[in-house]
PDB file of C-alpha atoms and ligand atoms in Angstrom:
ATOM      1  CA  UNK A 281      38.684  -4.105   6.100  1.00  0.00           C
ATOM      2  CA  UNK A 282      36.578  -0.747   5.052  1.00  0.00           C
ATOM      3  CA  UNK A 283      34.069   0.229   7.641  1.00  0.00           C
ATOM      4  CA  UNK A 284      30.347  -0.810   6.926  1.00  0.00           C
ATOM      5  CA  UNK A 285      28.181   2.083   5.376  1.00  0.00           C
ATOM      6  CA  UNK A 286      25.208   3.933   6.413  1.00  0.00           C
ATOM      7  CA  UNK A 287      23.006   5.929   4.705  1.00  0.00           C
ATOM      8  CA  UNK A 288      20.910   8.618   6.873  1.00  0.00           C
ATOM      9  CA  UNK A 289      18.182  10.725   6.010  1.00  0.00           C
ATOM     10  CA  UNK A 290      17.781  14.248   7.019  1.00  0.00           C
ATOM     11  CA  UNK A 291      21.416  14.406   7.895  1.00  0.00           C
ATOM     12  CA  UNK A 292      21.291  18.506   7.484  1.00  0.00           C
ATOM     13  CA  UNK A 293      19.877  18.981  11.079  1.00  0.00           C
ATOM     14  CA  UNK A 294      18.596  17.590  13.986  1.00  0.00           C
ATOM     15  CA  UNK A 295      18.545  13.997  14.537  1.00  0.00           C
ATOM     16  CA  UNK A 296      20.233  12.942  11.373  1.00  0.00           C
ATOM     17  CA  UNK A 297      22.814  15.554  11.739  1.00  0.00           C
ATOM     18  CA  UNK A 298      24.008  14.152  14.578  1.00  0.00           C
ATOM     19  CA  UNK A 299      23.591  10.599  14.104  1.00  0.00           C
ATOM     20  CA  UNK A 300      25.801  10.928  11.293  1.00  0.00           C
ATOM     21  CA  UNK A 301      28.154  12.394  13.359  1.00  0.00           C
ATOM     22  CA  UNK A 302      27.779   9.866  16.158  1.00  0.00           C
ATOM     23  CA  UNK A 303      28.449   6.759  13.665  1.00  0.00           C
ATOM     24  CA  UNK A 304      31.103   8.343  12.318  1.00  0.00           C
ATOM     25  CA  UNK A 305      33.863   6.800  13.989  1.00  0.00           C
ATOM     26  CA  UNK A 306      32.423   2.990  12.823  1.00  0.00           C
ATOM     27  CA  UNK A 307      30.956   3.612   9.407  1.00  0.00           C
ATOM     28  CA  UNK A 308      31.855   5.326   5.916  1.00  0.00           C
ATOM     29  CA  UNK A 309      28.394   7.650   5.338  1.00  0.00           C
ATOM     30  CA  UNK A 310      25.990   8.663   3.312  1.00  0.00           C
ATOM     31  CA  UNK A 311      24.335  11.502   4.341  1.00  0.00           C
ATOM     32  CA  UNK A 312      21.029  12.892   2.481  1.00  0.00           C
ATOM     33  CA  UNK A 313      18.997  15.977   2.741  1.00  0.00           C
ATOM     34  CA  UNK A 314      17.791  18.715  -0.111  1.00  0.00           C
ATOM     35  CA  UNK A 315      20.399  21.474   1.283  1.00  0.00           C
ATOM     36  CA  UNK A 316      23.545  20.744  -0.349  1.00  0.00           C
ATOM     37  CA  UNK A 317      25.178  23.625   1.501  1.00  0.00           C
ATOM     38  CA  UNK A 318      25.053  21.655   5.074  1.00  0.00           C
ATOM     39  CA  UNK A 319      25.623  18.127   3.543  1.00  0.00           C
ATOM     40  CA  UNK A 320      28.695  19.828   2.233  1.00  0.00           C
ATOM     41  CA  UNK A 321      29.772  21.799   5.289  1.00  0.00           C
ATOM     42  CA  UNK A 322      28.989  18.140   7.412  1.00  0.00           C
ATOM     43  CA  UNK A 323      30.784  16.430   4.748  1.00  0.00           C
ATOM     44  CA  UNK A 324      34.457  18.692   4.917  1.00  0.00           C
ATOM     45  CA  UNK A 325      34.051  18.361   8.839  1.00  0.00           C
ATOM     46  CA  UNK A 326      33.466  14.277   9.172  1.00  0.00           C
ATOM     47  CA  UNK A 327      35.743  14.393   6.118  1.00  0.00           C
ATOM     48  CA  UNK A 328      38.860  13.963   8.585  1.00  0.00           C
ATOM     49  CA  UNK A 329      37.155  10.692  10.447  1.00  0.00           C
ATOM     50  CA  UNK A 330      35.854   8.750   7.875  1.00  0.00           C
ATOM     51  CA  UNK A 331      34.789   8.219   4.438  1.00  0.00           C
ATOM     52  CA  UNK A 332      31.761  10.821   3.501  1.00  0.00           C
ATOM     53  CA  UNK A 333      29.396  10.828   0.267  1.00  0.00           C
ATOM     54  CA  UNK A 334      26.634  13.325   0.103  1.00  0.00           C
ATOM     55  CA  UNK A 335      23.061  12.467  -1.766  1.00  0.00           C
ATOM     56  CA  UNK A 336      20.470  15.816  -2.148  1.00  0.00           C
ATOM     57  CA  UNK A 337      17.168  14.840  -3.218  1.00  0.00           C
ATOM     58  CA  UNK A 338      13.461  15.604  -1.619  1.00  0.00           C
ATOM     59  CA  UNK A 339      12.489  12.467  -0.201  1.00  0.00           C
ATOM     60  CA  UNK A 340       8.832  12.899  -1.582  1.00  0.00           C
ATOM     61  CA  UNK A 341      10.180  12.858  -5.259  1.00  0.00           C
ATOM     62  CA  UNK A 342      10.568   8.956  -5.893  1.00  0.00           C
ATOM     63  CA  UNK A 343      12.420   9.341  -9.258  1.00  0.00           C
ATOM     64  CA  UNK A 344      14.931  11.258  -7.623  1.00  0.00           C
ATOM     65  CA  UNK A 345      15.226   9.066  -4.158  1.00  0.00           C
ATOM     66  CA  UNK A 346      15.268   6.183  -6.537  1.00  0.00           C
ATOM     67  CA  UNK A 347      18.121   7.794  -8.831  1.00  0.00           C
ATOM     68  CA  UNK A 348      20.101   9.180  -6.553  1.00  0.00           C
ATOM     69  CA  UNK A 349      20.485   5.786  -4.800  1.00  0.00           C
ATOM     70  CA  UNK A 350      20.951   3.754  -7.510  1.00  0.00           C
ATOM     71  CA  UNK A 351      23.571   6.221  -8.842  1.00  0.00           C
ATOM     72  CA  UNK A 352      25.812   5.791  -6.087  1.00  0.00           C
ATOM     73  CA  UNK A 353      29.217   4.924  -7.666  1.00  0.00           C
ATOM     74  CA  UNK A 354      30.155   0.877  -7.076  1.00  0.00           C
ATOM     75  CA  UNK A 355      32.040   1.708  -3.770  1.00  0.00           C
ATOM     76  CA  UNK A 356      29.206   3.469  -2.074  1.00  0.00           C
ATOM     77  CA  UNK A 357      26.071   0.406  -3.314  1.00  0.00           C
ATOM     78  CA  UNK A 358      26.494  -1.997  -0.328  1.00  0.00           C
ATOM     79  CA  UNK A 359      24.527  -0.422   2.162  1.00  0.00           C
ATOM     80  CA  UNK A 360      24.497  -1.803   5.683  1.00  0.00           C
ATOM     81  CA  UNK A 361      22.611   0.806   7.435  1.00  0.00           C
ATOM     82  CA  UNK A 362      19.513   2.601   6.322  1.00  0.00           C
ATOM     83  CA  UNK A 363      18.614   5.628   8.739  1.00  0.00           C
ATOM     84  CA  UNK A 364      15.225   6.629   7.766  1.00  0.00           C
ATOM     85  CA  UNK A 365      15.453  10.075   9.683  1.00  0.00           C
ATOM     86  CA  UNK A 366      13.588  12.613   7.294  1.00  0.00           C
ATOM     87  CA  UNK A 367      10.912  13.936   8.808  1.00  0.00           C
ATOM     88  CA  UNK A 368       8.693  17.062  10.283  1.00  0.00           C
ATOM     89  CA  UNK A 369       5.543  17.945  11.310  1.00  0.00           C
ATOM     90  CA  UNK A 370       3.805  20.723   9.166  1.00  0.00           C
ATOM     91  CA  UNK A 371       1.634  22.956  11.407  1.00  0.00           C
ATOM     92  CA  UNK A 372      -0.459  22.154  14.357  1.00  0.00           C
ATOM     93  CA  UNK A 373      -4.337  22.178  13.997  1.00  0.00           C
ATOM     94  CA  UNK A 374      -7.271  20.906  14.840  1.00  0.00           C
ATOM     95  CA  UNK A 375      -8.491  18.684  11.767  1.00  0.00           C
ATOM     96  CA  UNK A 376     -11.090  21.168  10.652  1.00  0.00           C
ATOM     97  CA  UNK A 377      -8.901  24.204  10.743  1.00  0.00           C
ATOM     98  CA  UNK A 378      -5.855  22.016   9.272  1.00  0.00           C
ATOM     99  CA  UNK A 379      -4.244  23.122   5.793  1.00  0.00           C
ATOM    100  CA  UNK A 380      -4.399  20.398   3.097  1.00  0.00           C
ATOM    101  CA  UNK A 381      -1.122  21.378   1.472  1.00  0.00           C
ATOM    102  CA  UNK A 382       0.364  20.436   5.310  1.00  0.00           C
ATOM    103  CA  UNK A 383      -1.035  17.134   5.391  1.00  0.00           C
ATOM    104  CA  UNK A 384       0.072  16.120   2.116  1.00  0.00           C
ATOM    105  CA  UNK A 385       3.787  17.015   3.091  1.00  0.00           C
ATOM    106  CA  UNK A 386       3.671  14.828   6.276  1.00  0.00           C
ATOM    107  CA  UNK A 387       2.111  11.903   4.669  1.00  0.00           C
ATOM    108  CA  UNK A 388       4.580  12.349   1.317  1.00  0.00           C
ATOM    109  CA  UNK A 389       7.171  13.061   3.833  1.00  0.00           C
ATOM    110  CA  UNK A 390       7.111  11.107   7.235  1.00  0.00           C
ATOM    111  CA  UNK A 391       5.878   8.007   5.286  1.00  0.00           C
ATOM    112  CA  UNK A 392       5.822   8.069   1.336  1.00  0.00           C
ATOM    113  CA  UNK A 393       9.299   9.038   1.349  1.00  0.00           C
ATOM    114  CA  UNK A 394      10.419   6.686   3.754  1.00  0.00           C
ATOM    115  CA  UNK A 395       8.870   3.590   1.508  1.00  0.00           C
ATOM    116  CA  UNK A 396      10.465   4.916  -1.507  1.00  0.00           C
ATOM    117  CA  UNK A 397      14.071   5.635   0.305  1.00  0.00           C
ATOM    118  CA  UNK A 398      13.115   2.113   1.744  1.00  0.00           C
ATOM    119  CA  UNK A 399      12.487   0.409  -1.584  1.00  0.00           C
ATOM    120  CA  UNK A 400      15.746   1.866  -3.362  1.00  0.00           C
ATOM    121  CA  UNK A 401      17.625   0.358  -0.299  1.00  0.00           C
ATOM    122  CA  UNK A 402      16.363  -2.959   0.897  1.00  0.00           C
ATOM    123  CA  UNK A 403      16.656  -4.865  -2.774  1.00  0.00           C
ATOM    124  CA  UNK A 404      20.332  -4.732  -2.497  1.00  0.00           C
ATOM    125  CA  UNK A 405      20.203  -5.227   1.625  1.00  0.00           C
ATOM    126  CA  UNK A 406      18.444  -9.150   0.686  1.00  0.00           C
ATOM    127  CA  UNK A 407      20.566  -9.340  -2.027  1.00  0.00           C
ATOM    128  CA  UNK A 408      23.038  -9.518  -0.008  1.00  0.00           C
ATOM    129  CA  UNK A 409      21.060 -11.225   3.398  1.00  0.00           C
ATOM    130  CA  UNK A 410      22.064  -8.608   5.611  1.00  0.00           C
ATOM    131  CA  UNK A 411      21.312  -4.991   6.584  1.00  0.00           C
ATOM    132  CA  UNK A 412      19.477  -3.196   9.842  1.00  0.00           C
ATOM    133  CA  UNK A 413      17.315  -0.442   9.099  1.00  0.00           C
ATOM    134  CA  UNK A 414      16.706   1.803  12.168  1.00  0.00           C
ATOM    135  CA  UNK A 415      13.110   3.588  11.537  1.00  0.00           C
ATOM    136  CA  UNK A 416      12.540   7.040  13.600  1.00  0.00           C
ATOM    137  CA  UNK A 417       8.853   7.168  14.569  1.00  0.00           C
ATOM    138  CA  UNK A 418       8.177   9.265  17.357  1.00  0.00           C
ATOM    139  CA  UNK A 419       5.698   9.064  20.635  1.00  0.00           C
ATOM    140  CA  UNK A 420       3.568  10.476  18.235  1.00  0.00           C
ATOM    141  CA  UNK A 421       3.047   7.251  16.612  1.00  0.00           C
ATOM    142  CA  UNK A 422       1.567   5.728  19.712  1.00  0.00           C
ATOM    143  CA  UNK A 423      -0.234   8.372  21.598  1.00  0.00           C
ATOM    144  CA  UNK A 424      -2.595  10.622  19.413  1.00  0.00           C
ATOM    145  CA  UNK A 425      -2.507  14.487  21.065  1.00  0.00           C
ATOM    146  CA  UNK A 426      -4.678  17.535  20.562  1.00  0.00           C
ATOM    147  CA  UNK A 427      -4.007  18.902  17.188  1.00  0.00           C
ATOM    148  CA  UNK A 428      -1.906  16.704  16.129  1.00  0.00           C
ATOM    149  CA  UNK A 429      -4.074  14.471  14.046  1.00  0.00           C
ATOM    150  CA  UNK A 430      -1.846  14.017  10.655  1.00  0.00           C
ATOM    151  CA  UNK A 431       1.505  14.266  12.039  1.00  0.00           C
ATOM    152  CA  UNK A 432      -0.116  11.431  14.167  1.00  0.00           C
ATOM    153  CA  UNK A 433      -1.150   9.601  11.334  1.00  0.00           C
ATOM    154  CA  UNK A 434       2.298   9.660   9.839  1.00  0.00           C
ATOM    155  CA  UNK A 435       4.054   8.689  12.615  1.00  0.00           C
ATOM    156  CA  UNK A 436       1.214   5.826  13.619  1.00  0.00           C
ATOM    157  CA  UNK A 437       2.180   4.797   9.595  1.00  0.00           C
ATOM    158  CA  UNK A 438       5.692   4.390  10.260  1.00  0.00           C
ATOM    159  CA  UNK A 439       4.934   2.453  13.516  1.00  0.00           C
ATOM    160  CA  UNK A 440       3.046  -0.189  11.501  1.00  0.00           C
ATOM    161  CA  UNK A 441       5.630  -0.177   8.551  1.00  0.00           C
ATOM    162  CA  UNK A 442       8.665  -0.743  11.161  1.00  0.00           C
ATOM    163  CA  UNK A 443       6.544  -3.678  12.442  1.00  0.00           C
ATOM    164  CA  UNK A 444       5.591  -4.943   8.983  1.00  0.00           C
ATOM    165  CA  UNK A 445       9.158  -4.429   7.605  1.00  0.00           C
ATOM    166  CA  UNK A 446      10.657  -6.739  11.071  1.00  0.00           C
ATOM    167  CA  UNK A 447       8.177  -9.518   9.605  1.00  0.00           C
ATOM    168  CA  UNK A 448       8.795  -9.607   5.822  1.00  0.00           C
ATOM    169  CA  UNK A 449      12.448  -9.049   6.402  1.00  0.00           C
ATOM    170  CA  UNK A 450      13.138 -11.738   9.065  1.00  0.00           C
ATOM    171  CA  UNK A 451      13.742 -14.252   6.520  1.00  0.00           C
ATOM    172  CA  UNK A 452      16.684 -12.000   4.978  1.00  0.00           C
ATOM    173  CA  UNK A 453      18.789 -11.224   7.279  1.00  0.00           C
ATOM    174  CA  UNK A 454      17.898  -7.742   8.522  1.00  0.00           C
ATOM    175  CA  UNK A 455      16.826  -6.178  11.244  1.00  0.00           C
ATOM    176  CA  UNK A 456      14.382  -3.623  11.479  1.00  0.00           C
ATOM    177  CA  UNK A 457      14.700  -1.344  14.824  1.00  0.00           C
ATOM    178  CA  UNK A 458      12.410   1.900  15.649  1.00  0.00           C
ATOM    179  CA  UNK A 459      13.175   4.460  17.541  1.00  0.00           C
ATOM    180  CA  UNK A 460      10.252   6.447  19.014  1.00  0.00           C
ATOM    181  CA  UNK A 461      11.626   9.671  20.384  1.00  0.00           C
ATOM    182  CA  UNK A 462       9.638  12.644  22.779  1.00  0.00           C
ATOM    183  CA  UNK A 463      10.738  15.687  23.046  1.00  0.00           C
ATOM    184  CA  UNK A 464      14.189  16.782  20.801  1.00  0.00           C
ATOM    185  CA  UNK A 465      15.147  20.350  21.014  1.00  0.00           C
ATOM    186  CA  UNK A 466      15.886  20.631  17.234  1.00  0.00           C
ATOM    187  CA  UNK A 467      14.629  22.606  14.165  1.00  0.00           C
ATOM    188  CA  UNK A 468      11.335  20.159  14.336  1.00  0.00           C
ATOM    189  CA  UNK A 469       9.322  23.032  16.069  1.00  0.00           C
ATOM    190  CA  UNK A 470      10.616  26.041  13.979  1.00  0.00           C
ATOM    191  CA  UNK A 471       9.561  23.858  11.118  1.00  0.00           C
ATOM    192  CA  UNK A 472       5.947  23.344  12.281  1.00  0.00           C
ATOM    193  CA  UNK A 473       5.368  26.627  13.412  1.00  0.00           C
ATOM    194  CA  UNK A 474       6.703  27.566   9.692  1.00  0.00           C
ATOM    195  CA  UNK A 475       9.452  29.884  10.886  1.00  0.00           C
ATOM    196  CA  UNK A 476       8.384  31.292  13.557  1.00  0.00           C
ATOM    197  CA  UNK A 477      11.081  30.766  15.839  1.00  0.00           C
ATOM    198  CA  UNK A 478       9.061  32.652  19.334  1.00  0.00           C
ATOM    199  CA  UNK A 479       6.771  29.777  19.392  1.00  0.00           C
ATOM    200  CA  UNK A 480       9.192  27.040  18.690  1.00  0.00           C
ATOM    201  CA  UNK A 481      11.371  28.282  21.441  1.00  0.00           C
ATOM    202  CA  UNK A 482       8.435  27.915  23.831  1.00  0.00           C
ATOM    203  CA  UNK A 483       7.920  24.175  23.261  1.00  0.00           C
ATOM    204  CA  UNK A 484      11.316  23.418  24.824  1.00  0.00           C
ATOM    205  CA  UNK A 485      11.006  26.008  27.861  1.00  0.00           C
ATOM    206  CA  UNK A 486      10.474  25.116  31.489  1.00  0.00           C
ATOM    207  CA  UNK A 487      11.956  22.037  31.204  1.00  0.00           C
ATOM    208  CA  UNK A 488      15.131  20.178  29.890  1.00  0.00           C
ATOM    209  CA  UNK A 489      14.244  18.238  26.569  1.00  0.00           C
ATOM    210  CA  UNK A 490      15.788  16.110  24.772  1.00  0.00           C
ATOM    211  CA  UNK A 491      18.781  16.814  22.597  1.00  0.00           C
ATOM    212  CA  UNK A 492      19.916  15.296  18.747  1.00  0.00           C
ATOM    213  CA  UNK A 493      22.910  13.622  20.378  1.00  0.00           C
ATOM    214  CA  UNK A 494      20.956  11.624  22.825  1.00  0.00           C
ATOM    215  CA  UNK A 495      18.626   9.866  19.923  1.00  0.00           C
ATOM    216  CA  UNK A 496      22.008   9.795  18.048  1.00  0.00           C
ATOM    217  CA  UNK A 497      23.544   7.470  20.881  1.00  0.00           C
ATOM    218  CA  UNK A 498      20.349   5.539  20.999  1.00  0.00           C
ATOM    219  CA  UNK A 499      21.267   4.984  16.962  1.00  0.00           C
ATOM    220  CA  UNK A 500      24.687   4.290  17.955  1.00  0.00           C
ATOM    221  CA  UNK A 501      23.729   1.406  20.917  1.00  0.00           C
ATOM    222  CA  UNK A 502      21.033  -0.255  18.667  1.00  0.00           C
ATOM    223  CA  UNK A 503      24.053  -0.546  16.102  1.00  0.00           C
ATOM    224  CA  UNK A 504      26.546  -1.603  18.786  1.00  0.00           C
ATOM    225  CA  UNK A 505      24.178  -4.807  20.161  1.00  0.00           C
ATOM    226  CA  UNK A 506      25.806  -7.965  18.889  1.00  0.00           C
ATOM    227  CA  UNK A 507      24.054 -10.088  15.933  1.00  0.00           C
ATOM    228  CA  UNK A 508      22.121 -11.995  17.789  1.00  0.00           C
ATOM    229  CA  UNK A 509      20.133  -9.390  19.661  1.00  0.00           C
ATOM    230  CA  UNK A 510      18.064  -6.691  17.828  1.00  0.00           C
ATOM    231  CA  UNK A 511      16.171  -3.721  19.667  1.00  0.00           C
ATOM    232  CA  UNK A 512      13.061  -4.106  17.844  1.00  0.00           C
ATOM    233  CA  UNK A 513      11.290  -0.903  19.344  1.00  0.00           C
ATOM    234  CA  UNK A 514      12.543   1.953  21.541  1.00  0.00           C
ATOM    235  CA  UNK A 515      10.702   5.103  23.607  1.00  0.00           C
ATOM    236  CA  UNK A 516      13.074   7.540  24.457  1.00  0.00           C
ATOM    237  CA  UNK A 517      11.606  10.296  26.479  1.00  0.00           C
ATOM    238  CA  UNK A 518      13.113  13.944  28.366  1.00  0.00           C
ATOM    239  CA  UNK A 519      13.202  12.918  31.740  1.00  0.00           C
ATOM    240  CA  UNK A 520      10.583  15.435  32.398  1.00  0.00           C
ATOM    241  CA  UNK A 521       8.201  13.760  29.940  1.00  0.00           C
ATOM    242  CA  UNK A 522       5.584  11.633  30.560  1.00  0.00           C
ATOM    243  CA  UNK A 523       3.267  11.169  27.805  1.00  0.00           C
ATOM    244  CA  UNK A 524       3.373  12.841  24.614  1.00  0.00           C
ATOM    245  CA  UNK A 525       1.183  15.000  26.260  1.00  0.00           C
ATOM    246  CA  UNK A 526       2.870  14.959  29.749  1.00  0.00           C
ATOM    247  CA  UNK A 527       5.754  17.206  30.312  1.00  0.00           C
ATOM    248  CA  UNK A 528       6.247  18.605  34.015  1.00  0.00           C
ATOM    249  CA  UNK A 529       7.726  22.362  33.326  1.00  0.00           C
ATOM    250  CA  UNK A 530       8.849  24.373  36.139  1.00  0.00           C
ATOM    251  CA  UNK A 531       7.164  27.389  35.055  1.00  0.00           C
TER     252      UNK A 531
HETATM  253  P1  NDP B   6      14.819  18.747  11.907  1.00  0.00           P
HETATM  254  O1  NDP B   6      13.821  19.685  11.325  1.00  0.00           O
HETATM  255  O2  NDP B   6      15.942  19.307  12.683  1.00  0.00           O
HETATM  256  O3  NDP B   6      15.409  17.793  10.760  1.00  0.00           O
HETATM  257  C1  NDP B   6      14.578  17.264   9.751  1.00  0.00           C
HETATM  258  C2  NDP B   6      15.437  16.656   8.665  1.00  0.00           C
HETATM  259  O4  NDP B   6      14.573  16.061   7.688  1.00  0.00           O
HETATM  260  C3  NDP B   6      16.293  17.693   7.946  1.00  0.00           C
HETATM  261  O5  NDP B   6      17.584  17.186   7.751  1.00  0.00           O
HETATM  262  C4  NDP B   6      15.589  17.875   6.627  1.00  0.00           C
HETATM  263  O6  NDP B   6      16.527  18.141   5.587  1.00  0.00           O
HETATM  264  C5  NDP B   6      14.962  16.488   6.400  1.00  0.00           C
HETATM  265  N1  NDP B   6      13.821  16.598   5.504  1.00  0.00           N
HETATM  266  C6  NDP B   6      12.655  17.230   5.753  1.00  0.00           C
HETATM  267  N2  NDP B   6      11.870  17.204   4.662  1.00  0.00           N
HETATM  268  C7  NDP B   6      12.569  16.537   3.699  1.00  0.00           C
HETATM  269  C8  NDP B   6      12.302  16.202   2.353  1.00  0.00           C
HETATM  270  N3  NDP B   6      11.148  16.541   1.765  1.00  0.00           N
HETATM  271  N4  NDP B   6      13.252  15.533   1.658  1.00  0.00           N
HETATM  272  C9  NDP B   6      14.432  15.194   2.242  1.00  0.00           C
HETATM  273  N5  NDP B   6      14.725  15.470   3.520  1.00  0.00           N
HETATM  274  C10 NDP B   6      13.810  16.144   4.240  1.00  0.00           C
HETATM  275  O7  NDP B   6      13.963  17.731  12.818  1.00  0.00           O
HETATM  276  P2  NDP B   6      14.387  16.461  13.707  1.00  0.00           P
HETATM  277  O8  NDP B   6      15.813  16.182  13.606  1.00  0.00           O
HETATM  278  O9  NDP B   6      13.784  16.660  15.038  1.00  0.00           O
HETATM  279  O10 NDP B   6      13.526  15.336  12.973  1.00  0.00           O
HETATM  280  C11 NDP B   6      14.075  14.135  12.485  1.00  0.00           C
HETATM  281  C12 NDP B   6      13.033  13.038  12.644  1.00  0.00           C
HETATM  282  O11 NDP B   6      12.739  12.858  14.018  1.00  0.00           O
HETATM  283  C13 NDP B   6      11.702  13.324  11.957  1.00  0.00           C
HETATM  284  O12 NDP B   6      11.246  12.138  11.342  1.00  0.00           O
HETATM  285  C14 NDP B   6      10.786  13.697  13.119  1.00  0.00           C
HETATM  286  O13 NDP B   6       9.432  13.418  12.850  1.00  0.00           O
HETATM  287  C15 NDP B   6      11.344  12.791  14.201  1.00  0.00           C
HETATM  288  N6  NDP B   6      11.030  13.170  15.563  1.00  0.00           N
HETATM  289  C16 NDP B   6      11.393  14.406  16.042  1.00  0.00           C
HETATM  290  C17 NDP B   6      11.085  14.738  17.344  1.00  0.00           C
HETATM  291  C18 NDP B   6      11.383  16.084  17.910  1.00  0.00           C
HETATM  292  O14 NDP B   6      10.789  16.439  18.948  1.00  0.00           O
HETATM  293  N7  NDP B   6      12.287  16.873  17.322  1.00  0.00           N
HETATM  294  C19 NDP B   6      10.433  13.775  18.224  1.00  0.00           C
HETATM  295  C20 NDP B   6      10.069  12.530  17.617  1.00  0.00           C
HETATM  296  C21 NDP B   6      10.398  12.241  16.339  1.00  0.00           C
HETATM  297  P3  NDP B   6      16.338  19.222   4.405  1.00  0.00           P
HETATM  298  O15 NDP B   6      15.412  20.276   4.919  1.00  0.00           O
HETATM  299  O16 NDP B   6      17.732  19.705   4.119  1.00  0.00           O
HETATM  300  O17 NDP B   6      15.766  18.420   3.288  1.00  0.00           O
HETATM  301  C1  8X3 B   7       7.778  14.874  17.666  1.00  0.00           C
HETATM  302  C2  8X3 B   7       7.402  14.925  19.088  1.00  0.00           C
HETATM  303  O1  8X3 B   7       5.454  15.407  20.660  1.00  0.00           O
HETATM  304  O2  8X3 B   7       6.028  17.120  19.051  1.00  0.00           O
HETATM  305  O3  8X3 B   7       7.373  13.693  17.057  1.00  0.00           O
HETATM  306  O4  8X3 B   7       4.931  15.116  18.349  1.00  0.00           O
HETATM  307  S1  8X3 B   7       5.874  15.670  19.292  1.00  0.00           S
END
């Protein structure tokens, strides 16, 4: 029997990158992101473990989410696993210094784009009565910090979408599962500070954060638990952390 697939977003860096190589072992992949040049390069090197497709589209262009879904060749159409992984925060200001253009990506981003990679995705999951959809929301989603205000908002959206998705899809055989990470060491901060790599550094000094691989093994368990058991909702913090605002540094 072929191994179940799973389709992850933002599977160029971070989190995605290496959930899908973390699942690779048990499922046949579809990885997504807009730079073709790592889906490739991740492709050739899972290539020799398992089954790999690659999908490059910008989440907050529905059309294309929508097209390059429903273009998947036969083989690829029966997803099992929906990763909704593509995310960032875009700057960090308070709300009457913020940048419009940065609130528009989050929001189009961390929770548009999730409901439209959602929507190509789930019609075929209840088609079919089964699927599990693993959201990643973020302790941003349930504690609101200094400057953070619409990165908040995006990640307090895909909170209440996780919660609403677990209730409308009950009856259909999936399960919906959140993950709610602290801290990752990834390119997350070098994204928000727009490049500038000093200050992203910073974030994760004094203290040992979390890395990709352990929200990728979170991924993994939630997938592992037997049918009968789903992990509706999980906080995953650095051991140093807290509170999203929390985080005992040595220096
Ligand atoms: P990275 O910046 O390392 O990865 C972000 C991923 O999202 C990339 O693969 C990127 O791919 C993809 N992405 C971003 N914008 C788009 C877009 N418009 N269309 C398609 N894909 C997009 O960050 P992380 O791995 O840390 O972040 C992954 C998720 O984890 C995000 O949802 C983030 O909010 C969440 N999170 C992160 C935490 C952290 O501290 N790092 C903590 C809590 C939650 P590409 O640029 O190739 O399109
Ligand atoms: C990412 C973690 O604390 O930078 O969601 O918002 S934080």
């Amino acid at each position: 029997m072929s191994k179940p697939i799973a389709l992850i977003t933002g599977a160029t860096s971070g989190i995605g990158e290496a959930t899908a190589r973390c699942l690779a072992k048990d499922y046949r992949l579809i990885i997504c992101g807009r730079r073709q040049d790592r889906l490739t390069k991740l492709e050739k090197e899972l290539a020799e473990e398992t089954e790999v497709t690659t999908l490059s589209f910008d989440v907050r262009d529905r059309l294309a989410a929508e097209t390059a879904i429903s273009g998947l060749p036969a083989k690829w159409q029966s997803v099992d696993v929906l990763i909704n992984n593509a995310g960032n925060a875009h700057g960090l200001s308070a709300i009457q210094d913020g940048q419009v253009a940065d609130w528009d990506a989050m929001i189009d981003i961390n929770v548009k784009g999730l409901l439209y990679v959602s929507n190509a995705v789930i019609p075929g999951m209840v088609s079919r009565q089964k699927g599990h959809i693993i959201n990643i929301g973020s302790v941003a989603g349930i504690e609101v910090y200094p400057k953070g205000n619409v990165y908040n908002a995006s990640k307090y959206a895909v909170d209440a979408i996780s919660k609403g998705m677990r209730q409308d899809l009950i009856t259909e055989g999936i399960k919906v599962s959140e993950i709610k990470p602290g801290l990752v060491q990834t390119e997350f901060s070098a994204v928000r500070f727009k490049g500038d790599q000093e200050r992203a550094e910073k974030v994760y000094v004094g203290f040992d954060p979390l890395q990709a691989q352990d929200i990728a093994e979170t991924v993994a368990f939630i997938l592992s638990r037997p049918a009968h058991v789903n992990i509706a909702d999980m906080l995953v913090l650095a051991g140093a952390q807290a509170s999203a605002t929390m985080v005992h540094k040595k220096n």
